[in-house]
Amino acid sequence: MEMVDPDAHLVALKVMRLMRPTLVGLGPVVTCESTDLVQRFNNVQESDGVAGETLAAGQVLLLPQSFGSIYLGETFASYICVHNTTANPVECVTVKADLQSNTTRINLSMHEHAKSPVILAPGGTIDDVIRYEVKEIGTHILVCEVNYSTPAGYAQSLRKFFKFQVLKPLDVKTKFYNAEIDEIYLEAQIQNVTTSPFCLEKVELDGSEDYSVTPLNTLPNGESVFTVKHMLQPNNSCQFLYCIKQPKGEIAKDKDTLRQFNNVGKLDIVWRSNLGEKGRLQTSQLQRLPFECKTLRLEVLDAMNTIKIGTVFTFNCRVTNTSEQAMKLNVRLAATFSADSQYTGCADFMLGLLQSGESAEFPISVCPSKLGLVKISPLILTNTLQNEQFTIENVVDVFVVNSDYNNDPTTHQNKLIRYESAANCLTQKQVQLQVV
């Protein structure tokens, strides 16, 4: 900060950053100015012969002692005051404020009475409050300038500089999982990299127009999955989950066009500090994994989770030809006759001709012979036109209970199996933050 002798000018320039106080614990030794509340409190303790740590007074509010730091996405606010310290009027007084970063210099708008030349009466003041939402990390300098004319008609200028740092408040990492062609799961991990706790007021995925977004961060009754409402301590993080589906339409049918629609949206994040200061950031555009065409897709439809032993277990399947060529499939579930076999039953039949993109549904029935979790596998699909064979190792699981089990075993499950070379397409990425 540039120091200017106040006697060299007819006006005095005072600048104060407007910010909320901080919470300070009352310890046995607090270093601060003699006029501060904390120091006065310590002086009272010493005069009464009471140690600070035995009083258990908790925390007090401490006003800022300097310009300090601010976090990206928060609003910088400052009070600027120009005071005529002489007994004579000062003419042609104008006030200007600029905020300079590493790459830009921004003029902060002030009221017309502060920008237009005015006559400042003896003891008079011009003051204003400037606000700006910081949009860049790094060193910032607030440049305040006052121009006026002396009684002799000479132009004078008074400038002051105030430096402060803009820090990164959040660290955001994302993971994408391609469950199927028209369904993606996004996990967003948000970490508090500040030095104090804050509350995440809103974390929403602003989906692009080509996708629909369903948040998975609440229970069926509408309550949040978080026990404490998104309160993050320093260096702590929490995860948010979203299901992204592509609307049915021409884009979903055209695989070549689908490969071009990888932008799924942006995360919009709003938080408040422990004293209510608001900040808002938005991530850069999030991109899903490029869609890759697979050979076929098998879905398990309407299968019960629990059945009684000795009961026939029937589940329905749907197979979809996701390749570019026609298929004629033979479906076979091999019978098992070993001593440790978990079920009895088999299947061996042909499906009709499936063109690219077409589907067919079929039922399969088995009879579980053991209690506990029974795995139905393997299911072998053979394309007789190309002599290709696809083996599904884990088709469906069912929990088998005693015949005297009283609960209703009619809960159903749905499952998707996609035959592909790399089944779990998972990526983790750290994304950039920007001011909305």
PDB file of N, CA, C and O in Angstrom, residues 106-176:
ATOM      1  N   ILE A 106     -10.503  -3.432 -14.262  1.00  0.00           N
ATOM      2  CA  ILE A 106     -11.939  -3.191 -14.334  1.00  0.00           C
ATOM      3  C   ILE A 106     -12.272  -1.916 -13.583  1.00  0.00           C
ATOM      4  O   ILE A 106     -11.851  -1.735 -12.430  1.00  0.00           O
ATOM      5  N   ASN A 107     -13.010  -1.039 -14.239  1.00  0.00           N
ATOM      6  CA  ASN A 107     -13.500   0.177 -13.589  1.00  0.00           C
ATOM      7  C   ASN A 107     -14.755  -0.157 -12.798  1.00  0.00           C
ATOM      8  O   ASN A 107     -15.732  -0.673 -13.353  1.00  0.00           O
ATOM      9  N   LEU A 108     -14.741   0.120 -11.509  1.00  0.00           N
ATOM     10  CA  LEU A 108     -15.876  -0.154 -10.640  1.00  0.00           C
ATOM     11  C   LEU A 108     -16.807   1.044 -10.648  1.00  0.00           C
ATOM     12  O   LEU A 108     -16.404   2.159 -10.318  1.00  0.00           O
ATOM     13  N   SER A 109     -18.039   0.791 -11.049  1.00  0.00           N
ATOM     14  CA  SER A 109     -19.008   1.877 -11.206  1.00  0.00           C
ATOM     15  C   SER A 109     -19.333   2.494  -9.859  1.00  0.00           C
ATOM     16  O   SER A 109     -19.507   1.809  -8.850  1.00  0.00           O
ATOM     17  N   MET A 110     -19.408   3.832  -9.858  1.00  0.00           N
ATOM     18  CA  MET A 110     -19.767   4.587  -8.658  1.00  0.00           C
ATOM     19  C   MET A 110     -20.951   5.476  -8.989  1.00  0.00           C
ATOM     20  O   MET A 110     -21.328   5.664 -10.154  1.00  0.00           O
ATOM     21  N   HIS A 111     -21.562   6.055  -7.952  1.00  0.00           N
ATOM     22  CA  HIS A 111     -22.693   6.946  -8.164  1.00  0.00           C
ATOM     23  C   HIS A 111     -22.255   8.180  -8.954  1.00  0.00           C
ATOM     24  O   HIS A 111     -21.087   8.582  -8.935  1.00  0.00           O
ATOM     25  N   GLU A 112     -23.224   8.799  -9.623  1.00  0.00           N
ATOM     26  CA  GLU A 112     -22.910   9.952 -10.477  1.00  0.00           C
ATOM     27  C   GLU A 112     -22.288  11.094  -9.683  1.00  0.00           C
ATOM     28  O   GLU A 112     -21.412  11.797 -10.172  1.00  0.00           O
ATOM     29  N   HIS A 113     -22.732  11.261  -8.433  1.00  0.00           N
ATOM     30  CA  HIS A 113     -22.191  12.379  -7.648  1.00  0.00           C
ATOM     31  C   HIS A 113     -20.719  12.161  -7.304  1.00  0.00           C
ATOM     32  O   HIS A 113     -19.997  13.104  -6.989  1.00  0.00           O
ATOM     33  N   ALA A 114     -20.264  10.875  -7.373  1.00  0.00           N
ATOM     34  CA  ALA A 114     -18.859  10.613  -7.084  1.00  0.00           C
ATOM     35  C   ALA A 114     -18.004  10.719  -8.340  1.00  0.00           C
ATOM     36  O   ALA A 114     -16.822  11.025  -8.265  1.00  0.00           O
ATOM     37  N   LYS A 115     -18.612  10.477  -9.517  1.00  0.00           N
ATOM     38  CA  LYS A 115     -17.841  10.505 -10.753  1.00  0.00           C
ATOM     39  C   LYS A 115     -17.803  11.899 -11.371  1.00  0.00           C
ATOM     40  O   LYS A 115     -16.814  12.278 -12.004  1.00  0.00           O
ATOM     41  N   SER A 116     -18.865  12.672 -11.214  1.00  0.00           N
ATOM     42  CA  SER A 116     -18.914  14.011 -11.798  1.00  0.00           C
ATOM     43  C   SER A 116     -18.174  14.997 -10.897  1.00  0.00           C
ATOM     44  O   SER A 116     -18.194  14.868  -9.663  1.00  0.00           O
ATOM     45  N   PRO A 117     -17.507  16.004 -11.483  1.00  0.00           N
ATOM     46  CA  PRO A 117     -16.797  17.008 -10.660  1.00  0.00           C
ATOM     47  C   PRO A 117     -17.762  17.751  -9.745  1.00  0.00           C
ATOM     48  O   PRO A 117     -18.826  18.217 -10.179  1.00  0.00           O
ATOM     49  N   VAL A 118     -17.422  17.844  -8.479  1.00  0.00           N
ATOM     50  CA  VAL A 118     -18.265  18.522  -7.497  1.00  0.00           C
ATOM     51  C   VAL A 118     -17.398  19.464  -6.669  1.00  0.00           C
ATOM     52  O   VAL A 118     -16.164  19.360  -6.665  1.00  0.00           O
ATOM     53  N   ILE A 119     -18.066  20.354  -5.978  1.00  0.00           N
ATOM     54  CA  ILE A 119     -17.384  21.244  -5.027  1.00  0.00           C
ATOM     55  C   ILE A 119     -17.603  20.693  -3.632  1.00  0.00           C
ATOM     56  O   ILE A 119     -18.746  20.507  -3.196  1.00  0.00           O
ATOM     57  N   LEU A 120     -16.508  20.425  -2.938  1.00  0.00           N
ATOM     58  CA  LEU A 120     -16.572  19.842  -1.611  1.00  0.00           C
ATOM     59  C   LEU A 120     -16.429  20.948  -0.575  1.00  0.00           C
ATOM     60  O   LEU A 120     -15.390  21.602  -0.459  1.00  0.00           O
ATOM     61  N   ALA A 121     -17.504  21.152   0.178  1.00  0.00           N
ATOM     62  CA  ALA A 121     -17.522  22.212   1.190  1.00  0.00           C
ATOM     63  C   ALA A 121     -16.582  21.864   2.342  1.00  0.00           C
ATOM     64  O   ALA A 121     -16.193  20.708   2.514  1.00  0.00           O
ATOM     65  N   PRO A 122     -16.189  22.863   3.128  1.00  0.00           N
ATOM     66  CA  PRO A 122     -15.316  22.592   4.286  1.00  0.00           C
ATOM     67  C   PRO A 122     -15.941  21.547   5.212  1.00  0.00           C
ATOM     68  O   PRO A 122     -17.106  21.683   5.606  1.00  0.00           O
ATOM     69  N   GLY A 123     -15.182  20.512   5.513  1.00  0.00           N
ATOM     70  CA  GLY A 123     -15.690  19.436   6.358  1.00  0.00           C
ATOM     71  C   GLY A 123     -16.621  18.477   5.650  1.00  0.00           C
ATOM     72  O   GLY A 123     -17.112  17.524   6.270  1.00  0.00           O
ATOM     73  N   GLY A 124     -16.878  18.710   4.366  1.00  0.00           N
ATOM     74  CA  GLY A 124     -17.795  17.859   3.614  1.00  0.00           C
ATOM     75  C   GLY A 124     -17.139  16.554   3.176  1.00  0.00           C
ATOM     76  O   GLY A 124     -15.909  16.419   3.156  1.00  0.00           O
ATOM     77  N   THR A 125     -17.976  15.585   2.809  1.00  0.00           N
ATOM     78  CA  THR A 125     -17.479  14.276   2.380  1.00  0.00           C
ATOM     79  C   THR A 125     -18.222  13.790   1.139  1.00  0.00           C
ATOM     80  O   THR A 125     -19.365  14.195   0.880  1.00  0.00           O
ATOM     81  N   ILE A 126     -17.549  12.958   0.383  1.00  0.00           N
ATOM     82  CA  ILE A 126     -18.150  12.168  -0.694  1.00  0.00           C
ATOM     83  C   ILE A 126     -17.856  10.717  -0.373  1.00  0.00           C
ATOM     84  O   ILE A 126     -16.704  10.342  -0.160  1.00  0.00           O
ATOM     85  N   ASP A 127     -18.894   9.894  -0.327  1.00  0.00           N
ATOM     86  CA  ASP A 127     -18.660   8.490  -0.019  1.00  0.00           C
ATOM     87  C   ASP A 127     -19.533   7.610  -0.901  1.00  0.00           C
ATOM     88  O   ASP A 127     -20.549   8.045  -1.452  1.00  0.00           O
ATOM     89  N   ASP A 128     -19.111   6.388  -1.042  1.00  0.00           N
ATOM     90  CA  ASP A 128     -19.827   5.428  -1.870  1.00  0.00           C
ATOM     91  C   ASP A 128     -19.373   4.022  -1.497  1.00  0.00           C
ATOM     92  O   ASP A 128     -18.299   3.828  -0.918  1.00  0.00           O
ATOM     93  N   VAL A 129     -20.208   3.046  -1.832  1.00  0.00           N
ATOM     94  CA  VAL A 129     -19.893   1.633  -1.634  1.00  0.00           C
ATOM     95  C   VAL A 129     -19.807   0.965  -2.998  1.00  0.00           C
ATOM     96  O   VAL A 129     -20.733   1.074  -3.803  1.00  0.00           O
ATOM     97  N   ILE A 130     -18.702   0.300  -3.279  1.00  0.00           N
ATOM     98  CA  ILE A 130     -18.521  -0.404  -4.538  1.00  0.00           C
ATOM     99  C   ILE A 130     -18.557  -1.901  -4.266  1.00  0.00           C
ATOM    100  O   ILE A 130     -18.107  -2.378  -3.221  1.00  0.00           O
ATOM    101  N   ARG A 131     -19.121  -2.653  -5.231  1.00  0.00           N
ATOM    102  CA  ARG A 131     -19.228  -4.103  -5.104  1.00  0.00           C
ATOM    103  C   ARG A 131     -18.816  -4.748  -6.425  1.00  0.00           C
ATOM    104  O   ARG A 131     -19.141  -4.232  -7.498  1.00  0.00           O
ATOM    105  N   TYR A 132     -18.158  -5.904  -6.301  1.00  0.00           N
ATOM    106  CA  TYR A 132     -17.744  -6.622  -7.505  1.00  0.00           C
ATOM    107  C   TYR A 132     -17.583  -8.099  -7.164  1.00  0.00           C
ATOM    108  O   TYR A 132     -16.949  -8.460  -6.170  1.00  0.00           O
ATOM    109  N   GLU A 133     -18.172  -8.969  -7.992  1.00  0.00           N
ATOM    110  CA  GLU A 133     -18.038 -10.407  -7.817  1.00  0.00           C
ATOM    111  C   GLU A 133     -16.740 -10.865  -8.476  1.00  0.00           C
ATOM    112  O   GLU A 133     -16.615 -10.811  -9.702  1.00  0.00           O
ATOM    113  N   VAL A 134     -15.792 -11.294  -7.669  1.00  0.00           N
ATOM    114  CA  VAL A 134     -14.466 -11.622  -8.195  1.00  0.00           C
ATOM    115  C   VAL A 134     -14.549 -12.879  -9.066  1.00  0.00           C
ATOM    116  O   VAL A 134     -15.198 -13.859  -8.704  1.00  0.00           O
ATOM    117  N   LYS A 135     -13.878 -12.827 -10.220  1.00  0.00           N
ATOM    118  CA  LYS A 135     -13.991 -13.887 -11.222  1.00  0.00           C
ATOM    119  C   LYS A 135     -12.648 -14.476 -11.612  1.00  0.00           C
ATOM    120  O   LYS A 135     -12.567 -15.212 -12.593  1.00  0.00           O
ATOM    121  N   GLU A 136     -11.609 -14.164 -10.845  1.00  0.00           N
ATOM    122  CA  GLU A 136     -10.276 -14.637 -11.203  1.00  0.00           C
ATOM    123  C   GLU A 136      -9.469 -14.884  -9.947  1.00  0.00           C
ATOM    124  O   GLU A 136      -9.531 -14.103  -8.992  1.00  0.00           O
ATOM    125  N   ILE A 137      -8.714 -15.989  -9.931  1.00  0.00           N
ATOM    126  CA  ILE A 137      -7.860 -16.329  -8.798  1.00  0.00           C
ATOM    127  C   ILE A 137      -6.530 -15.596  -8.922  1.00  0.00           C
ATOM    128  O   ILE A 137      -6.018 -15.401 -10.021  1.00  0.00           O
ATOM    129  N   GLY A 138      -5.978 -15.174  -7.792  1.00  0.00           N
ATOM    130  CA  GLY A 138      -4.666 -14.536  -7.798  1.00  0.00           C
ATOM    131  C   GLY A 138      -4.679 -13.184  -7.107  1.00  0.00           C
ATOM    132  O   GLY A 138      -5.628 -12.813  -6.402  1.00  0.00           O
ATOM    133  N   THR A 139      -3.611 -12.423  -7.319  1.00  0.00           N
ATOM    134  CA  THR A 139      -3.450 -11.113  -6.684  1.00  0.00           C
ATOM    135  C   THR A 139      -4.339 -10.072  -7.356  1.00  0.00           C
ATOM    136  O   THR A 139      -4.372  -9.979  -8.585  1.00  0.00           O
ATOM    137  N   HIS A 140      -5.054  -9.303  -6.549  1.00  0.00           N
ATOM    138  CA  HIS A 140      -5.869  -8.182  -7.023  1.00  0.00           C
ATOM    139  C   HIS A 140      -5.431  -6.917  -6.293  1.00  0.00           C
ATOM    140  O   HIS A 140      -5.035  -6.967  -5.124  1.00  0.00           O
ATOM    141  N   ILE A 141      -5.499  -5.792  -6.990  1.00  0.00           N
ATOM    142  CA  ILE A 141      -5.146  -4.496  -6.411  1.00  0.00           C
ATOM    143  C   ILE A 141      -6.299  -3.531  -6.639  1.00  0.00           C
ATOM    144  O   ILE A 141      -6.721  -3.318  -7.786  1.00  0.00           O
ATOM    145  N   LEU A 142      -6.799  -2.969  -5.566  1.00  0.00           N
ATOM    146  CA  LEU A 142      -7.817  -1.920  -5.650  1.00  0.00           C
ATOM    147  C   LEU A 142      -7.103  -0.571  -5.730  1.00  0.00           C
ATOM    148  O   LEU A 142      -6.362  -0.196  -4.821  1.00  0.00           O
ATOM    149  N   VAL A 143      -7.322   0.147  -6.833  1.00  0.00           N
ATOM    150  CA  VAL A 143      -6.696   1.450  -7.068  1.00  0.00           C
ATOM    151  C   VAL A 143      -7.756   2.528  -6.911  1.00  0.00           C
ATOM    152  O   VAL A 143      -8.716   2.582  -7.676  1.00  0.00           O
ATOM    153  N   CYS A 144      -7.586   3.381  -5.905  1.00  0.00           N
ATOM    154  CA  CYS A 144      -8.521   4.485  -5.654  1.00  0.00           C
ATOM    155  C   CYS A 144      -7.807   5.806  -5.964  1.00  0.00           C
ATOM    156  O   CYS A 144      -6.688   6.052  -5.482  1.00  0.00           O
ATOM    157  N   GLU A 145      -8.470   6.664  -6.730  1.00  0.00           N
ATOM    158  CA  GLU A 145      -7.858   7.926  -7.159  1.00  0.00           C
ATOM    159  C   GLU A 145      -8.841   9.070  -6.966  1.00  0.00           C
ATOM    160  O   GLU A 145     -10.021   8.969  -7.330  1.00  0.00           O
ATOM    161  N   VAL A 146      -8.331  10.175  -6.387  1.00  0.00           N
ATOM    162  CA  VAL A 146      -9.114  11.400  -6.194  1.00  0.00           C
ATOM    163  C   VAL A 146      -8.415  12.531  -6.935  1.00  0.00           C
ATOM    164  O   VAL A 146      -7.212  12.767  -6.745  1.00  0.00           O
ATOM    165  N   ASN A 147      -9.158  13.230  -7.791  1.00  0.00           N
ATOM    166  CA  ASN A 147      -8.643  14.402  -8.508  1.00  0.00           C
ATOM    167  C   ASN A 147      -9.404  15.645  -8.040  1.00  0.00           C
ATOM    168  O   ASN A 147     -10.627  15.594  -7.845  1.00  0.00           O
ATOM    169  N   TYR A 148      -8.673  16.751  -7.870  1.00  0.00           N
ATOM    170  CA  TYR A 148      -9.307  17.999  -7.433  1.00  0.00           C
ATOM    171  C   TYR A 148      -8.430  19.168  -7.865  1.00  0.00           C
ATOM    172  O   TYR A 148      -7.307  18.990  -8.365  1.00  0.00           O
ATOM    173  N   SER A 149      -8.932  20.369  -7.630  1.00  0.00           N
ATOM    174  CA  SER A 149      -8.199  21.597  -7.971  1.00  0.00           C
ATOM    175  C   SER A 149      -7.947  22.388  -6.700  1.00  0.00           C
ATOM    176  O   SER A 149      -8.832  22.512  -5.833  1.00  0.00           O
ATOM    177  N   THR A 150      -6.744  22.959  -6.597  1.00  0.00           N
ATOM    178  CA  THR A 150      -6.398  23.812  -5.463  1.00  0.00           C
ATOM    179  C   THR A 150      -7.021  25.196  -5.653  1.00  0.00           C
ATOM    180  O   THR A 150      -7.460  25.546  -6.759  1.00  0.00           O
ATOM    181  N   PRO A 151      -7.081  26.008  -4.574  1.00  0.00           N
ATOM    182  CA  PRO A 151      -7.610  27.376  -4.749  1.00  0.00           C
ATOM    183  C   PRO A 151      -6.847  28.183  -5.796  1.00  0.00           C
ATOM    184  O   PRO A 151      -7.420  29.094  -6.409  1.00  0.00           O
ATOM    185  N   ALA A 152      -5.581  27.840  -6.037  1.00  0.00           N
ATOM    186  CA  ALA A 152      -4.808  28.556  -7.047  1.00  0.00           C
ATOM    187  C   ALA A 152      -5.064  28.030  -8.448  1.00  0.00           C
ATOM    188  O   ALA A 152      -4.498  28.543  -9.426  1.00  0.00           O
ATOM    189  N   GLY A 153      -5.904  26.973  -8.591  1.00  0.00           N
ATOM    190  CA  GLY A 153      -6.237  26.440  -9.903  1.00  0.00           C
ATOM    191  C   GLY A 153      -5.356  25.312 -10.379  1.00  0.00           C
ATOM    192  O   GLY A 153      -5.479  24.884 -11.535  1.00  0.00           O
ATOM    193  N   TYR A 154      -4.467  24.788  -9.530  1.00  0.00           N
ATOM    194  CA  TYR A 154      -3.607  23.682  -9.932  1.00  0.00           C
ATOM    195  C   TYR A 154      -4.340  22.343  -9.716  1.00  0.00           C
ATOM    196  O   TYR A 154      -5.021  22.147  -8.703  1.00  0.00           O
ATOM    197  N   ALA A 155      -4.177  21.439 -10.697  1.00  0.00           N
ATOM    198  CA  ALA A 155      -4.777  20.109 -10.596  1.00  0.00           C
ATOM    199  C   ALA A 155      -3.927  19.226  -9.697  1.00  0.00           C
ATOM    200  O   ALA A 155      -2.701  19.185  -9.829  1.00  0.00           O
ATOM    201  N   GLN A 156      -4.569  18.519  -8.792  1.00  0.00           N
ATOM    202  CA  GLN A 156      -3.885  17.615  -7.862  1.00  0.00           C
ATOM    203  C   GLN A 156      -4.533  16.229  -7.941  1.00  0.00           C
ATOM    204  O   GLN A 156      -5.715  16.094  -8.287  1.00  0.00           O
ATOM    205  N   SER A 157      -3.741  15.233  -7.614  1.00  0.00           N
ATOM    206  CA  SER A 157      -4.230  13.856  -7.654  1.00  0.00           C
ATOM    207  C   SER A 157      -3.715  13.102  -6.437  1.00  0.00           C
ATOM    208  O   SER A 157      -2.552  13.242  -6.048  1.00  0.00           O
ATOM    209  N   LEU A 158      -4.604  12.295  -5.848  1.00  0.00           N
ATOM    210  CA  LEU A 158      -4.269  11.465  -4.691  1.00  0.00           C
ATOM    211  C   LEU A 158      -4.676  10.028  -5.006  1.00  0.00           C
ATOM    212  O   LEU A 158      -5.822   9.758  -5.354  1.00  0.00           O
ATOM    213  N   ARG A 159      -3.712   9.119  -4.900  1.00  0.00           N
ATOM    214  CA  ARG A 159      -3.980   7.711  -5.218  1.00  0.00           C
ATOM    215  C   ARG A 159      -3.542   6.821  -4.052  1.00  0.00           C
ATOM    216  O   ARG A 159      -2.543   7.093  -3.385  1.00  0.00           O
ATOM    217  N   LYS A 160      -4.310   5.758  -3.851  1.00  0.00           N
ATOM    218  CA  LYS A 160      -3.965   4.744  -2.857  1.00  0.00           C
ATOM    219  C   LYS A 160      -4.187   3.360  -3.462  1.00  0.00           C
ATOM    220  O   LYS A 160      -5.108   3.164  -4.266  1.00  0.00           O
ATOM    221  N   PHE A 161      -3.343   2.420  -3.037  1.00  0.00           N
ATOM    222  CA  PHE A 161      -3.396   1.061  -3.562  1.00  0.00           C
ATOM    223  C   PHE A 161      -3.608   0.082  -2.403  1.00  0.00           C
ATOM    224  O   PHE A 161      -2.962   0.196  -1.359  1.00  0.00           O
ATOM    225  N   PHE A 162      -4.515  -0.900  -2.626  1.00  0.00           N
ATOM    226  CA  PHE A 162      -4.806  -1.901  -1.611  1.00  0.00           C
ATOM    227  C   PHE A 162      -4.754  -3.278  -2.272  1.00  0.00           C
ATOM    228  O   PHE A 162      -5.508  -3.566  -3.199  1.00  0.00           O
ATOM    229  N   LYS A 163      -3.839  -4.106  -1.802  1.00  0.00           N
ATOM    230  CA  LYS A 163      -3.625  -5.424  -2.404  1.00  0.00           C
ATOM    231  C   LYS A 163      -4.300  -6.504  -1.565  1.00  0.00           C
ATOM    232  O   LYS A 163      -4.262  -6.486  -0.335  1.00  0.00           O
ATOM    233  N   PHE A 164      -4.931  -7.475  -2.246  1.00  0.00           N
ATOM    234  CA  PHE A 164      -5.517  -8.624  -1.563  1.00  0.00           C
ATOM    235  C   PHE A 164      -5.481  -9.821  -2.501  1.00  0.00           C
ATOM    236  O   PHE A 164      -5.322  -9.688  -3.715  1.00  0.00           O
ATOM    237  N   GLN A 165      -5.640 -11.025  -1.913  1.00  0.00           N
ATOM    238  CA  GLN A 165      -5.575 -12.268  -2.666  1.00  0.00           C
ATOM    239  C   GLN A 165      -6.964 -12.869  -2.840  1.00  0.00           C
ATOM    240  O   GLN A 165      -7.787 -12.846  -1.923  1.00  0.00           O
ATOM    241  N   VAL A 166      -7.202 -13.417  -4.034  1.00  0.00           N
ATOM    242  CA  VAL A 166      -8.424 -14.175  -4.314  1.00  0.00           C
ATOM    243  C   VAL A 166      -8.037 -15.648  -4.361  1.00  0.00           C
ATOM    244  O   VAL A 166      -7.212 -16.061  -5.184  1.00  0.00           O
ATOM    245  N   LEU A 167      -8.628 -16.448  -3.459  1.00  0.00           N
ATOM    246  CA  LEU A 167      -8.256 -17.847  -3.302  1.00  0.00           C
ATOM    247  C   LEU A 167      -9.343 -18.770  -3.836  1.00  0.00           C
ATOM    248  O   LEU A 167     -10.495 -18.367  -4.028  1.00  0.00           O
ATOM    249  N   LYS A 168      -8.972 -20.019  -4.051  1.00  0.00           N
ATOM    250  CA  LYS A 168      -9.898 -21.038  -4.534  1.00  0.00           C
ATOM    251  C   LYS A 168     -10.652 -21.639  -3.358  1.00  0.00           C
ATOM    252  O   LYS A 168     -10.042 -22.148  -2.419  1.00  0.00           O
ATOM    253  N   PRO A 169     -11.999 -21.621  -3.369  1.00  0.00           N
ATOM    254  CA  PRO A 169     -12.752 -22.126  -2.220  1.00  0.00           C
ATOM    255  C   PRO A 169     -13.079 -23.611  -2.294  1.00  0.00           C
ATOM    256  O   PRO A 169     -13.225 -24.260  -1.268  1.00  0.00           O
ATOM    257  N   LEU A 170     -13.228 -24.134  -3.516  1.00  0.00           N
ATOM    258  CA  LEU A 170     -13.715 -25.496  -3.698  1.00  0.00           C
ATOM    259  C   LEU A 170     -12.792 -26.286  -4.610  1.00  0.00           C
ATOM    260  O   LEU A 170     -12.118 -25.726  -5.478  1.00  0.00           O
ATOM    261  N   ASP A 171     -12.811 -27.591  -4.408  1.00  0.00           N
ATOM    262  CA  ASP A 171     -12.155 -28.514  -5.327  1.00  0.00           C
ATOM    263  C   ASP A 171     -13.215 -29.515  -5.771  1.00  0.00           C
ATOM    264  O   ASP A 171     -13.809 -30.194  -4.935  1.00  0.00           O
ATOM    265  N   VAL A 172     -13.465 -29.577  -7.072  1.00  0.00           N
ATOM    266  CA  VAL A 172     -14.541 -30.412  -7.612  1.00  0.00           C
ATOM    267  C   VAL A 172     -13.938 -31.490  -8.504  1.00  0.00           C
ATOM    268  O   VAL A 172     -13.184 -31.191  -9.428  1.00  0.00           O
ATOM    269  N   LYS A 173     -14.290 -32.752  -8.219  1.00  0.00           N
ATOM    270  CA  LYS A 173     -13.891 -33.879  -9.052  1.00  0.00           C
ATOM    271  C   LYS A 173     -15.151 -34.633  -9.485  1.00  0.00           C
ATOM    272  O   LYS A 173     -16.096 -34.773  -8.699  1.00  0.00           O
ATOM    273  N   THR A 174     -15.155 -35.109 -10.716  1.00  0.00           N
ATOM    274  CA  THR A 174     -16.329 -35.799 -11.245  1.00  0.00           C
ATOM    275  C   THR A 174     -15.950 -37.185 -11.741  1.00  0.00           C
ATOM    276  O   THR A 174     -14.824 -37.417 -12.184  1.00  0.00           O
ATOM    277  N   LYS A 175     -16.906 -38.100 -11.654  1.00  0.00           N
ATOM    278  CA  LYS A 175     -16.773 -39.447 -12.209  1.00  0.00           C
ATOM    279  C   LYS A 175     -18.006 -39.729 -13.064  1.00  0.00           C
ATOM    280  O   LYS A 175     -19.136 -39.480 -12.632  1.00  0.00           O
ATOM    281  N   PHE A 176     -17.784 -40.263 -14.245  1.00  0.00           N
ATOM    282  CA  PHE A 176     -18.874 -40.648 -15.138  1.00  0.00           C
ATOM    283  C   PHE A 176     -18.914 -42.160 -15.262  1.00  0.00           C
ATOM    284  O   PHE A 176     -17.867 -42.810 -15.376  1.00  0.00           O
TER     285      PHE A 176
END
